[in-house]
N, CA, C and O atoms as CSV, one atom per row, in Angstrom:
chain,resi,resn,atom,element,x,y,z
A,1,UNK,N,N,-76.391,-165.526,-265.980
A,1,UNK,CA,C,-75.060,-166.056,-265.823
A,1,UNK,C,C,-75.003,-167.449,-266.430
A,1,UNK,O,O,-75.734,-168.379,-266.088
A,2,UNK,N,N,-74.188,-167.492,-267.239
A,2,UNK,CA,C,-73.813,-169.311,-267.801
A,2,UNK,C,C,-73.122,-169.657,-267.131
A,2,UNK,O,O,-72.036,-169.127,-266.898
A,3,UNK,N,N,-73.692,-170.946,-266.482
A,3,UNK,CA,C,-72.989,-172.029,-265.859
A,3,UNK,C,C,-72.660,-173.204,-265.775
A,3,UNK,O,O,-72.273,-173.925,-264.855
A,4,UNK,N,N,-72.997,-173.428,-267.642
A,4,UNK,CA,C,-72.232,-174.509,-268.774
A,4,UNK,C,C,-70.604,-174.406,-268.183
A,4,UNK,O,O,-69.931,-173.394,-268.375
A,5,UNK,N,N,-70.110,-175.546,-267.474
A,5,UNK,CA,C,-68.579,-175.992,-267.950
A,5,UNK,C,C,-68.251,-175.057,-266.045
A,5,UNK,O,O,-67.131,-175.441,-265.709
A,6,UNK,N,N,-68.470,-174.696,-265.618
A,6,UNK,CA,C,-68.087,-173.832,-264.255
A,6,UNK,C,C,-67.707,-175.125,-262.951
A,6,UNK,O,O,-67.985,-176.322,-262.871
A,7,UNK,N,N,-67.159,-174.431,-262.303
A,7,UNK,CA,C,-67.251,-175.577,-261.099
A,7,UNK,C,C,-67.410,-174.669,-259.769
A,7,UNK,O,O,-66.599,-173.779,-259.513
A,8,UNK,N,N,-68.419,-174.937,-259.017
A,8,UNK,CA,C,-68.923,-174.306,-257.849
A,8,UNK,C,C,-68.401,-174.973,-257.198
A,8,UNK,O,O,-67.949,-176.099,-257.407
A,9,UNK,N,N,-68.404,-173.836,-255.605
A,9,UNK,CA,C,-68.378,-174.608,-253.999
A,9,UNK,C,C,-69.565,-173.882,-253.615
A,9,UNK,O,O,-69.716,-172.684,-253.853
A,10,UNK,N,N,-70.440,-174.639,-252.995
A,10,UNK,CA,C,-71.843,-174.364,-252.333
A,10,UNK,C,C,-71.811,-174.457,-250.847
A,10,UNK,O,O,-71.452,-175.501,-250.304
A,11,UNK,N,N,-72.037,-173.802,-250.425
A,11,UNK,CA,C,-71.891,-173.909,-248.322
A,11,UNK,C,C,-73.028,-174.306,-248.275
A,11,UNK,O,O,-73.893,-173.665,-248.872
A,12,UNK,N,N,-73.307,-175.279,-247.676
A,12,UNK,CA,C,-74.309,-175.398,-246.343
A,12,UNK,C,C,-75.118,-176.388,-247.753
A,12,UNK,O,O,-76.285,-176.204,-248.098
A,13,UNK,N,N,-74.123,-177.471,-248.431
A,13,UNK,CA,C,-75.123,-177.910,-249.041
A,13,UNK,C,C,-76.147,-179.344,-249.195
A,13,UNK,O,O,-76.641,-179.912,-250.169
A,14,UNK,N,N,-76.186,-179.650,-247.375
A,14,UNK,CA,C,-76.759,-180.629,-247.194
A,14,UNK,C,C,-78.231,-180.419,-246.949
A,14,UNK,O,O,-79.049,-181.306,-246.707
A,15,UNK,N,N,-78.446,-179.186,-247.041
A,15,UNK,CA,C,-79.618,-179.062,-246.899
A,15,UNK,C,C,-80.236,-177.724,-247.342
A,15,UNK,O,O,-79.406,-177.010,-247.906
A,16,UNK,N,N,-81.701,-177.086,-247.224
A,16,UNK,CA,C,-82.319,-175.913,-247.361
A,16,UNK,C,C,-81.989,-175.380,-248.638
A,16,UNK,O,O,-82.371,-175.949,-249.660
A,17,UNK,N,N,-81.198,-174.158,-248.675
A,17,UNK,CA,C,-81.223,-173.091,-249.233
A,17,UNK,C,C,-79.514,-173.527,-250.095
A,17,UNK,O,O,-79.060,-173.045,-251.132
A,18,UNK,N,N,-79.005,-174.412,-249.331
A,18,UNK,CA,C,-77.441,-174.617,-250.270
A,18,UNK,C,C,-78.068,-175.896,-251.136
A,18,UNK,O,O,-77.965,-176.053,-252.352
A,19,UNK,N,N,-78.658,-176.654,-250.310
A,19,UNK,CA,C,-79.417,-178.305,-251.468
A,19,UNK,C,C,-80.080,-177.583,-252.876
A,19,UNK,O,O,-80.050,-177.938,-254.055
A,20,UNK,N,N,-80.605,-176.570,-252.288
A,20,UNK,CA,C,-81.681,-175.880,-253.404
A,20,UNK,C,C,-80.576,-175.326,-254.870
A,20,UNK,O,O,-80.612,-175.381,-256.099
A,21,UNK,N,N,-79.832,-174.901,-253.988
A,21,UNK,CA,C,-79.175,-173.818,-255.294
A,21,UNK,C,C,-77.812,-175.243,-256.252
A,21,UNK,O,O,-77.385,-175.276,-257.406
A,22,UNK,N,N,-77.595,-176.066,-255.176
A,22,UNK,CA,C,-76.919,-177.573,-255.712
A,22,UNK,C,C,-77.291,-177.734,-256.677
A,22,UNK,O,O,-76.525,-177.713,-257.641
A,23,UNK,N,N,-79.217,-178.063,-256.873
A,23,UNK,CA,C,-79.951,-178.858,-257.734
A,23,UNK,C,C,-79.847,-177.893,-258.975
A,23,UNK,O,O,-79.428,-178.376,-260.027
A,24,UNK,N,N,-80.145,-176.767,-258.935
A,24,UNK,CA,C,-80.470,-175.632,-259.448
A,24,UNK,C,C,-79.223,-175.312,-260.277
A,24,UNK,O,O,-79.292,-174.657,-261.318
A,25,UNK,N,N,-77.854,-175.893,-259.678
A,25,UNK,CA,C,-76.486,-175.694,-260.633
A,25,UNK,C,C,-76.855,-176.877,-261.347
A,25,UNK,O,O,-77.439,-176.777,-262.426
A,26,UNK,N,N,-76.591,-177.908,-260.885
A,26,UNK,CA,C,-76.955,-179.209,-261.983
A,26,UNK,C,C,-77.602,-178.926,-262.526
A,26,UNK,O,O,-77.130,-178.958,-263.662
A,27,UNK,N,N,-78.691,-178.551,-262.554
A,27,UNK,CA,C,-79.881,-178.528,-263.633
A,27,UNK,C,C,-78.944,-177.501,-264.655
A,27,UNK,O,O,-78.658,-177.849,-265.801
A,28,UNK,N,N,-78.637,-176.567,-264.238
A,28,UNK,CA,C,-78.285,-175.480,-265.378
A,28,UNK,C,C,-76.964,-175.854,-266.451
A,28,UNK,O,O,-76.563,-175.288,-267.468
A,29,UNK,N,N,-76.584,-176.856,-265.850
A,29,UNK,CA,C,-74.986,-177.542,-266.699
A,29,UNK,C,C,-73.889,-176.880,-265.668
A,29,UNK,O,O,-73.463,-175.772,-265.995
A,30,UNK,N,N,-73.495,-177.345,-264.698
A,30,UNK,CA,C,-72.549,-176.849,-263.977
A,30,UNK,C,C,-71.667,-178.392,-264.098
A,30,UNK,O,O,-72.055,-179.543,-263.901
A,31,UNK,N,N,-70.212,-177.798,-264.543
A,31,UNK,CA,C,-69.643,-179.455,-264.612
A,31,UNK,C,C,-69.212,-180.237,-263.739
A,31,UNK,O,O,-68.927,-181.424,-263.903
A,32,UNK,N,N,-69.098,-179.225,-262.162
A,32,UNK,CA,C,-68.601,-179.754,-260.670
A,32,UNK,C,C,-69.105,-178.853,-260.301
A,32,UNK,O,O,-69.180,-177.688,-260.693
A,33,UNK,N,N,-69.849,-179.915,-258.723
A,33,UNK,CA,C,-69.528,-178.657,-257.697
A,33,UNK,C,C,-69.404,-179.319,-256.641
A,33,UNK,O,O,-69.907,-180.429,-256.466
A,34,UNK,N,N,-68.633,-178.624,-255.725
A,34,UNK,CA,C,-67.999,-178.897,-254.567
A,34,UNK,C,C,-68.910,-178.625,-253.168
A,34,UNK,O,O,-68.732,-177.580,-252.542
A,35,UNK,N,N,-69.710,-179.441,-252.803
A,35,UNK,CA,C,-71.057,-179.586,-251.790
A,35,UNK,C,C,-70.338,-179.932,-250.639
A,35,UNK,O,O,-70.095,-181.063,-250.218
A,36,UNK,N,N,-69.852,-178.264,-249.924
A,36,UNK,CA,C,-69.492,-178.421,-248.342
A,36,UNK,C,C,-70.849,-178.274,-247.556
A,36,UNK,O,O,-71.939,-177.707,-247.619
A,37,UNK,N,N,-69.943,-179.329,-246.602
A,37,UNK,CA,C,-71.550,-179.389,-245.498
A,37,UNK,C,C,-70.283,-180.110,-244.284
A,37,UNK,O,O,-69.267,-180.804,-244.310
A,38,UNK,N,N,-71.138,-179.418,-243.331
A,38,UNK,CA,C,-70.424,-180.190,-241.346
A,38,UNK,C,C,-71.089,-181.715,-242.077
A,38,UNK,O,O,-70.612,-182.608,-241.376
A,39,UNK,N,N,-71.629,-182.110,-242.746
A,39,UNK,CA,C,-72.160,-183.283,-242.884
A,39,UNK,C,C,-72.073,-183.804,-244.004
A,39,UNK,O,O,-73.147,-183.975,-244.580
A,40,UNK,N,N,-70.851,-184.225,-244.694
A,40,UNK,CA,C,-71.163,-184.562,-246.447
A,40,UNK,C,C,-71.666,-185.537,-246.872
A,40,UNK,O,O,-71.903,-185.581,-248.080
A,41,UNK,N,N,-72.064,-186.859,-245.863
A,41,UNK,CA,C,-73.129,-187.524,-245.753
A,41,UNK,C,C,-74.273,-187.275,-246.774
A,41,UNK,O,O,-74.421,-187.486,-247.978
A,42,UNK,N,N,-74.807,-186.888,-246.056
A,42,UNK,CA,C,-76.067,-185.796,-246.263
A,42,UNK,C,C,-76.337,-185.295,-247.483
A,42,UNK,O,O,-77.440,-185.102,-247.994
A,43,UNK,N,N,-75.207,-185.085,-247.940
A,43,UNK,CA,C,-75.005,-184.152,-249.489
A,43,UNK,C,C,-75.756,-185.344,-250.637
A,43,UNK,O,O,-75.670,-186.566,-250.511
A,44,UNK,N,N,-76.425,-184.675,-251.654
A,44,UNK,CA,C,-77.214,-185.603,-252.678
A,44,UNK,C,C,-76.009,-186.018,-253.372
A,44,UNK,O,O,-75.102,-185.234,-253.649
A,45,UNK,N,N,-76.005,-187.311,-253.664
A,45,UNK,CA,C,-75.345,-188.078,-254.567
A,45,UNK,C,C,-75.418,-187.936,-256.195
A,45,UNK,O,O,-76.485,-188.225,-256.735
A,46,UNK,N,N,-74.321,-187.501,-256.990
A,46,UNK,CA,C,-74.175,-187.523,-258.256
A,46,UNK,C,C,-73.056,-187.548,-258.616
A,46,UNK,O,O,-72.271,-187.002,-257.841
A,47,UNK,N,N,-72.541,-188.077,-259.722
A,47,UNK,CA,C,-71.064,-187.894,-260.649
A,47,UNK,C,C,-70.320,-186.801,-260.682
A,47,UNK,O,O,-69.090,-186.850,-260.694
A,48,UNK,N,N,-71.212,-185.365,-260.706
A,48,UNK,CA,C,-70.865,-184.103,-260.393
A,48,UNK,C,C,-69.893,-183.479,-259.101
A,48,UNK,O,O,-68.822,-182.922,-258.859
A,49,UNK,N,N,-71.069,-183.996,-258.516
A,49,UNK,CA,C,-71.052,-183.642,-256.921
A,49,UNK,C,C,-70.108,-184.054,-256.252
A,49,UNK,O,O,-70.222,-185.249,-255.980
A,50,UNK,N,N,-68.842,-183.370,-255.706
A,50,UNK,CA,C,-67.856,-184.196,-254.700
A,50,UNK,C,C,-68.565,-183.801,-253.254
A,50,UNK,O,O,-68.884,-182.621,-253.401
A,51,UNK,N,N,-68.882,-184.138,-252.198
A,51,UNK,CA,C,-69.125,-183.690,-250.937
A,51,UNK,C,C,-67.862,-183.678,-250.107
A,51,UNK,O,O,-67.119,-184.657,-250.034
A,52,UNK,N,N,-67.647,-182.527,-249.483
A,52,UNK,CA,C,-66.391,-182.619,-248.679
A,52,UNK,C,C,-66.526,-181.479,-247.415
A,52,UNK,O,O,-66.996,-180.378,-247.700
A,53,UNK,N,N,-66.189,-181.706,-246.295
A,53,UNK,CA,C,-65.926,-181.642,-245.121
A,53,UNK,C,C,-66.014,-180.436,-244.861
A,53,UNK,O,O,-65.616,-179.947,-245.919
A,54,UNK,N,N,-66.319,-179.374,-244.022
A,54,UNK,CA,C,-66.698,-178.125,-244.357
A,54,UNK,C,C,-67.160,-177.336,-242.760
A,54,UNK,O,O,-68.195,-177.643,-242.169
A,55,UNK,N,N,-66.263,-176.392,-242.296
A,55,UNK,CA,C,-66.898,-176.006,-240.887
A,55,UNK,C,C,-66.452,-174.740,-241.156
A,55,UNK,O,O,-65.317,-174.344,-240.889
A,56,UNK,N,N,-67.547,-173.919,-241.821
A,56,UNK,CA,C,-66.856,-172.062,-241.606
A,56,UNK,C,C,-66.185,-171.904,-240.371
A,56,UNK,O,O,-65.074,-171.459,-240.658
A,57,UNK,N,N,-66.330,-172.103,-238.532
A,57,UNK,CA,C,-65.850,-171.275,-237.784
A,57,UNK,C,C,-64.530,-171.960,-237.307
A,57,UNK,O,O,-63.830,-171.725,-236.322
A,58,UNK,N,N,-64.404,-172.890,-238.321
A,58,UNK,CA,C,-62.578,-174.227,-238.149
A,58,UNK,C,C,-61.784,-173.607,-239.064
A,58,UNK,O,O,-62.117,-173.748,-240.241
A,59,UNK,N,N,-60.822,-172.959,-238.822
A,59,UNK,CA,C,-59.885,-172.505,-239.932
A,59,UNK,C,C,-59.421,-173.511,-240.202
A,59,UNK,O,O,-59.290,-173.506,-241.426
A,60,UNK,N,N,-58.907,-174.848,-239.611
A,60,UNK,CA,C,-58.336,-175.755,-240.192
A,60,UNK,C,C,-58.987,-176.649,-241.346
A,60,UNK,O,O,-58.388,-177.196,-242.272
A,61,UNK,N,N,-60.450,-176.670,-241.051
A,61,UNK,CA,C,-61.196,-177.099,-242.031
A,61,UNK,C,C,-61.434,-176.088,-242.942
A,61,UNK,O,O,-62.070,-176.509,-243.908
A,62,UNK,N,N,-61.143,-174.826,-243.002
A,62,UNK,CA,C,-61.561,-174.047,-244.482
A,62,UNK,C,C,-60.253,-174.044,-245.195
A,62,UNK,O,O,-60.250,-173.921,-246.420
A,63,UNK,N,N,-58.756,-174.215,-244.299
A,63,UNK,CA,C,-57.890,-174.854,-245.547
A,63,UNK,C,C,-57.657,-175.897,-246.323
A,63,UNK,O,O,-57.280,-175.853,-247.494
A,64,UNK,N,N,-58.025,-177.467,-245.260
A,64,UNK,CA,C,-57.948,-178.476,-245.932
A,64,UNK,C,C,-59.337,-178.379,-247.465
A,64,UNK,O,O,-59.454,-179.020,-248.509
A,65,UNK,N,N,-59.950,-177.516,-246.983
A,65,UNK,CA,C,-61.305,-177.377,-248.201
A,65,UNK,C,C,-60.639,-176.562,-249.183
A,65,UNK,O,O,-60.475,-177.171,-250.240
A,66,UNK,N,N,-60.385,-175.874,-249.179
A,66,UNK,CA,C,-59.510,-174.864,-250.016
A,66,UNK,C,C,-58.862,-175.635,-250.834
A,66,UNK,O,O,-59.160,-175.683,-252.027
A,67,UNK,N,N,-57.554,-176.587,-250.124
A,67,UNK,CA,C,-56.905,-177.017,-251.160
A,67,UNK,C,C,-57.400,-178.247,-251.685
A,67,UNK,O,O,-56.683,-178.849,-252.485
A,68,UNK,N,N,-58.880,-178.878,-251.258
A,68,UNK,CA,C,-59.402,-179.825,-251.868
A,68,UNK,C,C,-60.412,-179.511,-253.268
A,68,UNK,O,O,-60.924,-180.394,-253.955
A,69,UNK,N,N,-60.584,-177.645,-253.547
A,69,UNK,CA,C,-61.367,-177.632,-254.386
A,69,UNK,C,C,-59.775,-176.239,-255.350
A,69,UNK,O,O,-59.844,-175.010,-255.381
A,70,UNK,N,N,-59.165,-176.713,-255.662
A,70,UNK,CA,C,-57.707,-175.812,-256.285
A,70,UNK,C,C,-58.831,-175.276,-257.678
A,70,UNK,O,O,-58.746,-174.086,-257.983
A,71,UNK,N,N,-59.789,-176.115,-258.433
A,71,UNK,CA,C,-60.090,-175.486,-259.862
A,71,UNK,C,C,-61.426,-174.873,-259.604
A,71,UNK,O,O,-62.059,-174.636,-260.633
A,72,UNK,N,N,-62.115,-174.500,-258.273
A,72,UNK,CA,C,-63.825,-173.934,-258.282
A,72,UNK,C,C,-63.230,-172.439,-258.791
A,72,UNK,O,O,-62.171,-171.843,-258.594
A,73,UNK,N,N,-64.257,-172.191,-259.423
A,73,UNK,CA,C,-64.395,-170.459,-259.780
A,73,UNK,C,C,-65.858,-170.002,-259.847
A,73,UNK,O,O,-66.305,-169.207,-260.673
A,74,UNK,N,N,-66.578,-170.639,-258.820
A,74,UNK,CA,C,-67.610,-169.541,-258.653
A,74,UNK,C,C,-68.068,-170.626,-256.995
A,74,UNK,O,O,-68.200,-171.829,-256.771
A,75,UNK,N,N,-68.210,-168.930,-255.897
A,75,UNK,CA,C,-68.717,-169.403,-254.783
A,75,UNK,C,C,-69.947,-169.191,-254.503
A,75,UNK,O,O,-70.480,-168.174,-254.949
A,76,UNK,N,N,-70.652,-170.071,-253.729
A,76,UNK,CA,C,-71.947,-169.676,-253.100
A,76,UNK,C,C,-72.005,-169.663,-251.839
A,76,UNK,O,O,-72.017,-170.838,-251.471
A,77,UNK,N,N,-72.056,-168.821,-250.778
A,77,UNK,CA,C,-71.454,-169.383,-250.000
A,77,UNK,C,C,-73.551,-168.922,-249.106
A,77,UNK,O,O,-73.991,-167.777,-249.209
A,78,UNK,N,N,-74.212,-169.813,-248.538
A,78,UNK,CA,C,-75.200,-169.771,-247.697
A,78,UNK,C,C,-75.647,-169.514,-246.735
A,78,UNK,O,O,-75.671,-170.625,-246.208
A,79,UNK,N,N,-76.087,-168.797,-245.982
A,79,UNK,CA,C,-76.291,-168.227,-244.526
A,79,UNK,C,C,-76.539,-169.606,-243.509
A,79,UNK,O,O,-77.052,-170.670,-243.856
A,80,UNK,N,N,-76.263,-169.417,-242.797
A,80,UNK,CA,C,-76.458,-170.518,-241.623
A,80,UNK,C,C,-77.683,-170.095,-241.157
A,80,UNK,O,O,-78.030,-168.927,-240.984
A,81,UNK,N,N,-78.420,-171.251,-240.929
A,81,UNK,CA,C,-79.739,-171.087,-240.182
A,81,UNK,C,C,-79.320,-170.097,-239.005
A,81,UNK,O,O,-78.279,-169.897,-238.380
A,82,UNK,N,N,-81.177,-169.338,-238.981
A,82,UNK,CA,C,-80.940,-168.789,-237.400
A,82,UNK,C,C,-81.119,-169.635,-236.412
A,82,UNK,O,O,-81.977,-170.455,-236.737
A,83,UNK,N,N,-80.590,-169.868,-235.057
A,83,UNK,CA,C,-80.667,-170.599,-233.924
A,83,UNK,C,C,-81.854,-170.493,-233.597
A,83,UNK,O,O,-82.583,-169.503,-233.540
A,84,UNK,N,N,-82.104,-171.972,-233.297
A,84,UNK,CA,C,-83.934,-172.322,-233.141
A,84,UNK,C,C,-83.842,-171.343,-231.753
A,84,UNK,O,O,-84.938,-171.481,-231.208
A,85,UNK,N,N,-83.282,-170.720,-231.210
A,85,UNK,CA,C,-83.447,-169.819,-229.490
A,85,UNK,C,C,-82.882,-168.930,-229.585
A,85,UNK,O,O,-81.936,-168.809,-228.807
A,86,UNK,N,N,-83.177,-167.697,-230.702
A,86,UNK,CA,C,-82.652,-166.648,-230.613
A,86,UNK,C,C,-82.922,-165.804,-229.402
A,86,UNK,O,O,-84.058,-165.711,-228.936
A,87,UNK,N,N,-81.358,-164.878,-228.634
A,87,UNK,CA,C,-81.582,-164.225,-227.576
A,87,UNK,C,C,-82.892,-163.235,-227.675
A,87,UNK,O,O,-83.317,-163.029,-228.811
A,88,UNK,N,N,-83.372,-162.786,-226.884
A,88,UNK,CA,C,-85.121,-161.693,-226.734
A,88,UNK,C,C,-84.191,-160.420,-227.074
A,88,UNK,O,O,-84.811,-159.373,-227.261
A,89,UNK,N,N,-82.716,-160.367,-227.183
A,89,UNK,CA,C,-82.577,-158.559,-227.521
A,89,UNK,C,C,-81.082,-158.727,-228.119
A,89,UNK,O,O,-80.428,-159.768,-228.181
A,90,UNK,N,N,-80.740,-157.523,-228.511
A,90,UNK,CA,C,-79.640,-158.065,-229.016
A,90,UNK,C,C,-78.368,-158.133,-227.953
A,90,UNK,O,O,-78.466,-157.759,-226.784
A,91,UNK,N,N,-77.197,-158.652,-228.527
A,91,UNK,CA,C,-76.580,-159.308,-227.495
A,91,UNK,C,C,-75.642,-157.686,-226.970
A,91,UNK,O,O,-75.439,-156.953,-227.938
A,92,UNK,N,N,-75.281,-157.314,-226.053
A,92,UNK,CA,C,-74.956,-155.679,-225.065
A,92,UNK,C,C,-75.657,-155.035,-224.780
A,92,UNK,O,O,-75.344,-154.015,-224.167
A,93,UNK,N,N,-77.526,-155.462,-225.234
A,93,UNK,CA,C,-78.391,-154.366,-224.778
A,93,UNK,C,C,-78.459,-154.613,-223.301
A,93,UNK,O,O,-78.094,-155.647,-222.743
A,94,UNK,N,N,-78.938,-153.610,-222.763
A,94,UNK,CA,C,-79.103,-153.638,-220.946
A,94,UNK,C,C,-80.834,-154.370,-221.354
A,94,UNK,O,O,-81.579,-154.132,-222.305
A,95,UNK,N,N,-81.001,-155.362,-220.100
A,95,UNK,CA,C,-82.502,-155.891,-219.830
A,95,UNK,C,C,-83.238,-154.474,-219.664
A,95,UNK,O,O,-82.712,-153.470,-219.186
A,96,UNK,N,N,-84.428,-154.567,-220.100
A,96,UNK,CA,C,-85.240,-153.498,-219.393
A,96,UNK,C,C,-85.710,-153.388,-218.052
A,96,UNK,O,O,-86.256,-154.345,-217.502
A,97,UNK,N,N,-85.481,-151.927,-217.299
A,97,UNK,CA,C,-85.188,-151.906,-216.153
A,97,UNK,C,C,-83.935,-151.885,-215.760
A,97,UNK,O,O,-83.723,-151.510,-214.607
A,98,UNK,N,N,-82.732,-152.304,-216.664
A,98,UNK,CA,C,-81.433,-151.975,-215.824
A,98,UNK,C,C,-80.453,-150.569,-216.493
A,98,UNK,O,O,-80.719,-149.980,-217.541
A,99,UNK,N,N,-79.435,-150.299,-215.678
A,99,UNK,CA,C,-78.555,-149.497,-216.772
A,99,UNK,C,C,-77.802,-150.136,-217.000
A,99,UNK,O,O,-77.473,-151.137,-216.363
A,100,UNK,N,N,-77.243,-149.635,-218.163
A,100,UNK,CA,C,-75.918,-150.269,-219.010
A,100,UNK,C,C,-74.882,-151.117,-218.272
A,100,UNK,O,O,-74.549,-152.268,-218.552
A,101,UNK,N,N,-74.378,-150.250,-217.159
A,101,UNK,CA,C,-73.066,-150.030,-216.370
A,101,UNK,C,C,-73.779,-151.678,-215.630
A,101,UNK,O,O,-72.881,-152.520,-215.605
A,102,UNK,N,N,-75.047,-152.193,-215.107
A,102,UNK,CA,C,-75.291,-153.238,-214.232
A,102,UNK,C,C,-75.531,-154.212,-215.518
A,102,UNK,O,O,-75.426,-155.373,-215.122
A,103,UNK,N,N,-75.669,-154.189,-216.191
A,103,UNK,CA,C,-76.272,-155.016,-217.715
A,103,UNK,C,C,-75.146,-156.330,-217.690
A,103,UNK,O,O,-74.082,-156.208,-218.295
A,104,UNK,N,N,-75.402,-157.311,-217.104
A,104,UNK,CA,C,-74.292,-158.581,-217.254
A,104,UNK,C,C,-73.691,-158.716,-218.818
A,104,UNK,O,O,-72.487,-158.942,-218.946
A,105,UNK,N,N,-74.362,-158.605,-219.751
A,105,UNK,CA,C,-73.687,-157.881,-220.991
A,105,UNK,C,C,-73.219,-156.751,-221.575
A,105,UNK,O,O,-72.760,-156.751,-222.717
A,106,UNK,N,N,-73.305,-155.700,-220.824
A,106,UNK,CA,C,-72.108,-154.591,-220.846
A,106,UNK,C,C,-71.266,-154.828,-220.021
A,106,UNK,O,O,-71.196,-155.920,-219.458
A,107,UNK,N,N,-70.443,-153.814,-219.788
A,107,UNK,CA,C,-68.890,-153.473,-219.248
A,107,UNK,C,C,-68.649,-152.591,-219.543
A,107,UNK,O,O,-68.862,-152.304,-220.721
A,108,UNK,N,N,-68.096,-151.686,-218.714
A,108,UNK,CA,C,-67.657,-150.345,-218.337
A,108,UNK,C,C,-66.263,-150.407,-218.507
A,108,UNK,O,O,-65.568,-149.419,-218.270
């Protein structure tokens, strides 16, 4: 894919796996990209790079982002870390030892 002259939005790009693929557009000739992060702080500093404000589960923040990036045409959008305390099962299974119907995460 050429990404001479393009302008990205990168999720999650204050860090990990969105910082990575940031560097990785710059390097390749990307002429903007738009580095959302809950933290734009954070975001690496360049001429390129706008950092701006960014909360996937805020609809109000994915419009004001929206209309702050009107010319991106290519998204990346990054998985959110898994929670350092993922639950032991998934979330409606019954504990072992119970049935469904007593399972504080089911409902009948």
């Amino acid at each position: 894919m050429d990404i001479n002259a393009r302008t990205a939005i990168v999720t999650g790009a204050n860090r990990g796996l969105g910082r990575a693929l940031v560097d990785a557009l710059l390097d390749r000739g990307a002429q903007r990209i738009y580095a959302a992060a809950r933290n734009p702080q954070a975001v690496r500093t360049d001429d390129r790079i706008t950092a701006v404000t960014l909360d996937v589960t805020d609809r109000a923040s994915i419009d004001s982002f929206a209309a702050a990036a009107p010319d991106a045409d290519l998204l990346i959008n990054t998985p959110e870390r898994r929670p350092s305390n993922p639950p032991s099962r998934p979330i409606g299974m019954a504990s072992p030892g119970s049935s469904p119907s007593t399972s504080p995460a089911c409902t009948t």
